[in-house]
Amino acid sequence: MLTRFFLMGLDRKAGLVLTVLALLAVLVPVMTLIVPEGSPWHVSIFTVSLLGKYLCFALLALALDLVWGYVGILSLGHAAFFALGGYAMGMYLMRQIGPRGVYGNPILPDFMVFLNWKELPWYWLGFDHFWFAAIMVLVVPGALAFAFGWFAFRSRVTGVYLSIITQALTFALLLAFFRNDMGFGGNNGLTDFKEILGYDIQAPGTRVGLFLATIAALALSYMIASGIIASKLGKVLVAVRDTESRVRFLGYNTESYKLFAWTLSACMAGVAGALYVPQVGIINPSEFAPASSIEAVIWVAVGGRGTLAGAILGAVLVNFGKSYFTGALPEFWLFALGGLFVLVTLFLPKGLLGLWAQLTARLPNAKGPNAKGKNAPNGNTADQKGM
Amino acid sequence: MRRALRWLMAACVAIATTSAALAADLRPLVQTMGSGGYSGTEKALNQLSDAGDPAAVPVIEALQAGDLYVRKADGLVVIARKVGAGYALTDPLSGAALGEAAAGAIDRIKVNNAMRRAISAALGALTLMSPDPAVRRSAADAVFKSRDANALDALNTALAKEKDERIRRAMEQARAAVILTAGASDADTQAAVATLAGRGDRDALALLSMIAASGASDTAKTAAAAAVATVEQKLMFWGALQNLWYGLSLGSVLLLAAIGLAVTFGVMGVINMAHGEMVMIGAYTTFLVQQGLRTYAPGLTDLSVLLALPAAFLVSGGVGVIIERSVIRWLYGRPLETLLATWGLSLVLQQAVRSLFGPTNREVSAPSWMSGAFELGGLTITYGRLWIVVFAFAVFAALLVALKRTWFGLSIRAVTQNRPMANAMGIRTARVDALTFGLGSGIAGLAGVALSQIDNVSPNLGQSYIIDSFMVVVFGGVGNLWGTLVGALALGSLNKFLEPYAGAVLGKILVLIFIILFIQRRPRGLFALKGRAVEA
Amino acid sequence: MRTIQQTMGRGMTGRVATFGISTLAGLAMGALAGSAQAADDTIKVGILHSLSGTMAISETTLKDVMLMLIDEQNKKGGVLGKKLEAVVVDPASNWPLFAEKARELLTKDKVAAVFGCWTSVSRKSVLPVFEELNGLLFYPVQYEGEESSRNVFYTGAAPNQQAIPAVDYLMSKEKVQRWVLAGTDYVYPRTTNKILEAYLKGKGVKDEDIKINYTPFGHSDWQSIVADIKKFGSAGKKTAVVSTINGDANVPFYKELGNQGVKAQDIPVVAFSVGEEELAGIDTKPLLGHLAAWNYFQSVDTPINAEFIKSWKAFTKNDKRVTNDPMEAHYIGFNMWVKAVEAAGTVAPDAVIDSMIGVAVPNLTGGYSAMLPNHHITKPVLIGEVQENGQFETVSKTPGLVPGDEWSDFLPDSKDLISDWRKPLSCGNFNVKTGKCGGKGT
């Protein structure tokens, strides 16, 4: 049953994505840990962490694409789920510091010590266990998304109204986490982590391990997402995207379908955040900033909305561009990045993967114009009003 | 400044007529002002004011204005005013010209806060008898603040002569403050308490509560306590009104920021992430206009904000038209793509402004008619905020008229309601699109002029308003201008009412939660568009 | 697509990949791993300041001043006979990006030292990277203290070099008895206010005479808070505001103060984050007499400062550019680094870290600043009043130099801690009571 579910989503494109991920999973560790430094084939630990970060963003983009590309919910607050997952992991990592903090307090993190907190707030309890944190990584974003979606979908909040209240949600969380009284370290957030599951977080082996975990999470999420899309459930979701009222009139309870996809997507985003934190070494409220959510939307759009591979491609590509340009063109990189967004929108309306589809469609043996990006939104129906 | 000059002239006349002997007495005191650093100057200043001679006024005013110098060559204290590259020196007491000096040949006598306070007090006591009513009024206020017991005699003399009712009241209050601070007979104290209770503001409250808690007689204490209670009640009432005003003023800032978006996003459906940058461009235009006027027409600087209005409208509107023609017009029917493209544009515009003007804040100074505040009953209303409220409503009204009563407005509504039909009726839809986007951007530019008065003029200016603007438009109902108006005022007032209880941060969080919950109740905003078009 | 290939294409080696992701992976590795070849005839110096985003407003100037200092040093013949080469990156006010860029500077560009960061969170973000890769960071901004790392040199003020002297001044000269501690809600104001609260209470100030207020970043509507300050200040006791309000929020705050007529004679505001650069964006006429506490003002009248200002204006080709305290901190830090490198004869981090301690270089206020064993420096503390021309006039200066105290004596958990990076102690948080190093030693 489960195998069939996964196999169902495995078309040619999915095969390619998984192959690339598998290749990365084999090559990168070898090139990092075995190939000696100095060899042109050596990959530095810095690069591994960087790739890991890109893949975390790719997972976030994948989660976003699932709800935006296939259900038509444009979330301008997905970074909130990402950050919540990140905070859950960050809290575990903080507890692992133990007495090695600057004040040497075995229980309280440093920021609590200098704010004169005497004991750990209740919501920090349990985070000294990895299993608890791991559950929370899924539960906290999932529960928030469930509650939020439960109300919003039932009230039939749609389109731009839904987008803006997701933005309000992430903005409210941003302000809340900024508050030092909240007990999450305020603006400084959580940082200076020492070890994860007993392994030194800075050791090359751990970094490669985290990288592999990210690949595994991404591959698994990809299989789940493409499995869902290929299933009957997926067909209903796409139908909801295109005309929700018609699906409702056909007797489907569209709210439940949307709620399922929405909650699942939030959990995926939470996992992405949890993997992101140990690799970049800090989680702070700026991850909640509405701009980060909008950026995630842009990754998906650049790669190609409504194509899972496109979301991954877009996230990796845009973030690579950001890393590269901020080093190479520190004064002008915003021109390059901003210009890229404008050009992609104007000339590649279906994103990079759309271009791929267009190119293949032009080949003589292609299936004809209608075949291009069969899952890509039609634009005229779903996008007519709002999002 | 003009007042100071007038006084200077009056004082010169006074010096000429009063006996030269008095001026001679002051001279050693004036001379000591130049030595001993801050504390030395302050000591001499106090002695000068205790002497009670109006001849000292020009000296003290020169000190306040930073025009009092020590000539390095002989240590003489002089008044120096910049003339060309050097300074023209005059004698502080006689006003006689003492020739010129280079900038390096004289040392300015420095003034700090403690001294500024002493200067105000001294000028207050010395100018109570001034022929200018405005000066007498501010002198009375200065004495009220300083509560200097030495000023009591001067106050009594001045009160006996004063004819102007309002100045008399100010002087009586000042006298009451002096009496209460210095301590006096029971009857006097009670009379003073009554006078202050009539004043009824925070300063009076402070004095009254001091008496209520002090060692005065029981009757005085009871009277003071009763007065405290009435004043407090009055202040509470005014406090609530004041809060309402703050809400209105924050609401009108939100309205200004959002109203352009209500056109580009609400009417046209473009998710315009570059809206904030249009506001920023308007603010920078104000800066440029002001710089230009400062350089080429210094007399008109006070009007720079007014002149900036059309300029900002045209510049931001022009940028808007260019954006529409080059980018947005390819994206109609694909609103999501407009989000992406305008986000890219906003990055480019921010960085462009940063490269052109530098990353730091630019100074836009407030014109004199926009600075300061006035009291309305117990309300303190700042002119800047008042004008912004007026301006926001004016812009709103103008936009409403433009949309409802002009041919252009009719075309806009026709195009947004049914594009093919409008086209068929001979409306040049492409041009209308460009002009509509230009209109929305131009209004954003106008908002920038207003915001330059209260916020940073920096490349990040727009970013801080974009989210609030979207909240307002969506809360009010997309496509409905009245919704934007009501939404802005409602959110502004709500925020200001929550702030005193919850603090600024929590207040804002609560407002956001309120928006989320409100949208659950009314999924299409406050003023929902009705009809089939909504569901499509 | 052509455009994209052109912009992105440095690593693309002709071969058109069959699938985007594999191309991309190749591209990433090629660009990130491959291009690390350092020329041996120069010494690289990293500059890690945000050039875009919210902090660009403050940090861009520091990038410029570093470029100027490096340029001047090169004109003097460089360091150890080699030219210095500046490597500028843009962490874009994004805290995780700070860590990434720090790692890039240290591993890819192999810089000898990094000058950078402004906010506490950016420093916290890069700290583990510098400790892991044994790099050198010079941090030029006043900060909350409570930190001492072997790899970081703190050339900005610790709280005892700014906040406490300012409060002392207000108490003695302005006779202030009632205090509003207003700040942005983040760690620097929180810690500073905590220290000040303890300090004020130690001086006999009562609870009801202290009011603490926090606002979010970029707070722009100050009407109610300023009105509240006025209200608090009208209780009959002399009141002052100690402001740790950060960056962007200051301009609207001061504009509101001016409009509501809060005069320095009545309620003075002393700020720790407002310098010449911030005032450049405000009309300062209504602010005459409000105060700031720093270790440097542009108006300081010394020959060395006049020289510095002259070369700064020449370098930026802008006669209106102002100088400020963090710029002086970089000036001191950079000269200290040059001196330490020359003393050590190498840029190797361990040797430089050892030779840094005790190095003394001229500061711009006419004295010498020395690097202490706790990696903080000695500085004079100046209190200045805002003038109409947007400059400060010094109204008080500490008689001697104040050594930076990283672990505040006024916080219960840090009063027993000291830091001393000299051997054999070599510890950033040594507890004098227990005689133990708290886990950060070597």
mmCIF file with all atom_site columns, N, CA, C and O in Angstrom, chain B residues 288-305:
data_model
loop_
_atom_site.group_PDB
_atom_site.id
_atom_site.type_symbol
_atom_site.label_atom_id
_atom_site.label_alt_id
_atom_site.label_comp_id
_atom_site.label_asym_id
_atom_site.label_entity_id
_atom_site.label_seq_id
_atom_site.pdbx_PDB_ins_code
_atom_site.Cartn_x
_atom_site.Cartn_y
_atom_site.Cartn_z
_atom_site.occupancy
_atom_site.B_iso_or_equiv
_atom_site.pdbx_formal_charge
_atom_site.auth_seq_id
_atom_site.auth_comp_id
_atom_site.auth_asym_id
_atom_site.auth_atom_id
_atom_site.pdbx_PDB_model_num
ATOM 1  N N  . LEU B 1 288 ? 15.418 66.468 -1.839 1.00 0.00 ? 288 LEU B N  1
ATOM 2  C CA . LEU B 1 288 ? 16.066 67.177 -2.946 1.00 0.00 ? 288 LEU B CA 1
ATOM 3  C C  . LEU B 1 288 ? 15.491 68.579 -3.103 1.00 0.00 ? 288 LEU B C  1
ATOM 4  O O  . LEU B 1 288 ? 16.236 69.546 -3.300 1.00 0.00 ? 288 LEU B O  1
ATOM 5  N N  . VAL B 1 289 ? 14.167 68.687 -3.027 1.00 0.00 ? 289 VAL B N  1
ATOM 6  C CA . VAL B 1 289 ? 13.543 69.997 -3.174 1.00 0.00 ? 289 VAL B CA 1
ATOM 7  C C  . VAL B 1 289 ? 14.052 70.930 -2.089 1.00 0.00 ? 289 VAL B C  1
ATOM 8  O O  . VAL B 1 289 ? 14.418 72.076 -2.337 1.00 0.00 ? 289 VAL B O  1
ATOM 9  N N  . GLN B 1 290 ? 14.125 70.390 -0.867 1.00 0.00 ? 290 GLN B N  1
ATOM 10 C CA . GLN B 1 290 ? 14.578 71.240 0.228  1.00 0.00 ? 290 GLN B CA 1
ATOM 11 C C  . GLN B 1 290 ? 16.033 71.669 0.056  1.00 0.00 ? 290 GLN B C  1
ATOM 12 O O  . GLN B 1 290 ? 16.377 72.830 0.255  1.00 0.00 ? 290 GLN B O  1
ATOM 13 N N  . GLN B 1 291 ? 16.859 70.714 -0.388 1.00 0.00 ? 291 GLN B N  1
ATOM 14 C CA . GLN B 1 291 ? 18.264 71.050 -0.639 1.00 0.00 ? 291 GLN B CA 1
ATOM 15 C C  . GLN B 1 291 ? 18.363 72.139 -1.698 1.00 0.00 ? 291 GLN B C  1
ATOM 16 O O  . GLN B 1 291 ? 19.104 73.105 -1.564 1.00 0.00 ? 291 GLN B O  1
ATOM 17 N N  . GLY B 1 292 ? 17.575 71.938 -2.766 1.00 0.00 ? 292 GLY B N  1
ATOM 18 C CA . GLY B 1 292 ? 17.621 72.885 -3.876 1.00 0.00 ? 292 GLY B CA 1
ATOM 19 C C  . GLY B 1 292 ? 17.216 74.270 -3.413 1.00 0.00 ? 292 GLY B C  1
ATOM 20 O O  . GLY B 1 292 ? 17.883 75.266 -3.729 1.00 0.00 ? 292 GLY B O  1
ATOM 21 N N  . LEU B 1 293 ? 16.152 74.329 -2.629 1.00 0.00 ? 293 LEU B N  1
ATOM 22 C CA . LEU B 1 293 ? 15.697 75.636 -2.172 1.00 0.00 ? 293 LEU B CA 1
ATOM 23 C C  . LEU B 1 293 ? 16.715 76.275 -1.237 1.00 0.00 ? 293 LEU B C  1
ATOM 24 O O  . LEU B 1 293 ? 16.933 77.476 -1.278 1.00 0.00 ? 293 LEU B O  1
ATOM 25 N N  . ARG B 1 294 ? 17.334 75.443 -0.415 1.00 0.00 ? 294 ARG B N  1
ATOM 26 C CA . ARG B 1 294 ? 18.332 75.976 0.510  1.00 0.00 ? 294 ARG B CA 1
ATOM 27 C C  . ARG B 1 294 ? 19.468 76.635 -0.248 1.00 0.00 ? 294 ARG B C  1
ATOM 28 O O  . ARG B 1 294 ? 19.993 77.662 0.153  1.00 0.00 ? 294 ARG B O  1
ATOM 29 N N  . THR B 1 295 ? 19.845 75.997 -1.362 1.00 0.00 ? 295 THR B N  1
ATOM 30 C CA . THR B 1 295 ? 20.967 76.523 -2.118 1.00 0.00 ? 295 THR B CA 1
ATOM 31 C C  . THR B 1 295 ? 20.560 77.729 -2.950 1.00 0.00 ? 295 THR B C  1
ATOM 32 O O  . THR B 1 295 ? 21.272 78.727 -2.997 1.00 0.00 ? 295 THR B O  1
ATOM 33 N N  . TYR B 1 296 ? 19.411 77.613 -3.639 1.00 0.00 ? 296 TYR B N  1
ATOM 34 C CA . TYR B 1 296 ? 19.107 78.646 -4.632 1.00 0.00 ? 296 TYR B CA 1
ATOM 35 C C  . TYR B 1 296 ? 18.100 79.674 -4.150 1.00 0.00 ? 296 TYR B C  1
ATOM 36 O O  . TYR B 1 296 ? 18.084 80.783 -4.668 1.00 0.00 ? 296 TYR B O  1
ATOM 37 N N  . ALA B 1 297 ? 17.240 79.320 -3.219 1.00 0.00 ? 297 ALA B N  1
ATOM 38 C CA . ALA B 1 297 ? 16.258 80.298 -2.769 1.00 0.00 ? 297 ALA B CA 1
ATOM 39 C C  . ALA B 1 297 ? 16.004 80.133 -1.279 1.00 0.00 ? 297 ALA B C  1
ATOM 40 O O  . ALA B 1 297 ? 14.972 79.617 -0.853 1.00 0.00 ? 297 ALA B O  1
ATOM 41 N N  . PRO B 1 298 ? 16.993 80.519 -0.462 1.00 0.00 ? 298 PRO B N  1
ATOM 42 C CA . PRO B 1 298 ? 16.896 80.261 0.979  1.00 0.00 ? 298 PRO B CA 1
ATOM 43 C C  . PRO B 1 298 ? 15.620 80.844 1.587  1.00 0.00 ? 298 PRO B C  1
ATOM 44 O O  . PRO B 1 298 ? 15.117 80.328 2.591  1.00 0.00 ? 298 PRO B O  1
ATOM 45 N N  . GLY B 1 299 ? 15.076 81.898 0.973  1.00 0.00 ? 299 GLY B N  1
ATOM 46 C CA . GLY B 1 299 ? 13.875 82.509 1.531  1.00 0.00 ? 299 GLY B CA 1
ATOM 47 C C  . GLY B 1 299 ? 12.661 81.592 1.464  1.00 0.00 ? 299 GLY B C  1
ATOM 48 O O  . GLY B 1 299 ? 11.712 81.735 2.219  1.00 0.00 ? 299 GLY B O  1
ATOM 49 N N  . LEU B 1 300 ? 12.705 80.647 0.537  1.00 0.00 ? 300 LEU B N  1
ATOM 50 C CA . LEU B 1 300 ? 11.519 79.810 0.321  1.00 0.00 ? 300 LEU B CA 1
ATOM 51 C C  . LEU B 1 300 ? 11.586 78.474 1.074  1.00 0.00 ? 300 LEU B C  1
ATOM 52 O O  . LEU B 1 300 ? 10.709 77.639 0.934  1.00 0.00 ? 300 LEU B O  1
ATOM 53 N N  . THR B 1 301 ? 12.658 78.275 1.875  1.00 0.00 ? 301 THR B N  1
ATOM 54 C CA . THR B 1 301 ? 12.845 76.969 2.511  1.00 0.00 ? 301 THR B CA 1
ATOM 55 C C  . THR B 1 301 ? 11.617 76.555 3.308  1.00 0.00 ? 301 THR B C  1
ATOM 56 O O  . THR B 1 301 ? 11.276 75.385 3.370  1.00 0.00 ? 301 THR B O  1
ATOM 57 N N  . ASP B 1 302 ? 10.946 77.534 3.898  1.00 0.00 ? 302 ASP B N  1
ATOM 58 C CA . ASP B 1 302 ? 9.788  77.194 4.704  1.00 0.00 ? 302 ASP B CA 1
ATOM 59 C C  . ASP B 1 302 ? 8.659  76.585 3.870  1.00 0.00 ? 302 ASP B C  1
ATOM 60 O O  . ASP B 1 302 ? 7.796  75.909 4.398  1.00 0.00 ? 302 ASP B O  1
ATOM 61 N N  . LEU B 1 303 ? 8.704  76.860 2.579  1.00 0.00 ? 303 LEU B N  1
ATOM 62 C CA . LEU B 1 303 ? 7.650  76.328 1.713  1.00 0.00 ? 303 LEU B CA 1
ATOM 63 C C  . LEU B 1 303 ? 8.060  75.031 1.046  1.00 0.00 ? 303 LEU B C  1
ATOM 64 O O  . LEU B 1 303 ? 7.321  74.492 0.220  1.00 0.00 ? 303 LEU B O  1
ATOM 65 N N  . SER B 1 304 ? 9.275  74.525 1.401  1.00 0.00 ? 304 SER B N  1
ATOM 66 C CA . SER B 1 304 ? 9.802  73.385 0.643  1.00 0.00 ? 304 SER B CA 1
ATOM 67 C C  . SER B 1 304 ? 8.856  72.200 0.667  1.00 0.00 ? 304 SER B C  1
ATOM 68 O O  . SER B 1 304 ? 8.698  71.507 -0.335 1.00 0.00 ? 304 SER B O  1
ATOM 69 N N  . VAL B 1 305 ? 8.202  71.978 1.818  1.00 0.00 ? 305 VAL B N  1
ATOM 70 C CA . VAL B 1 305 ? 7.325  70.816 1.891  1.00 0.00 ? 305 VAL B CA 1
ATOM 71 C C  . VAL B 1 305 ? 6.153  70.973 0.924  1.00 0.00 ? 305 VAL B C  1
ATOM 72 O O  . VAL B 1 305 ? 5.754  70.028 0.241  1.00 0.00 ? 305 VAL B O  1
#
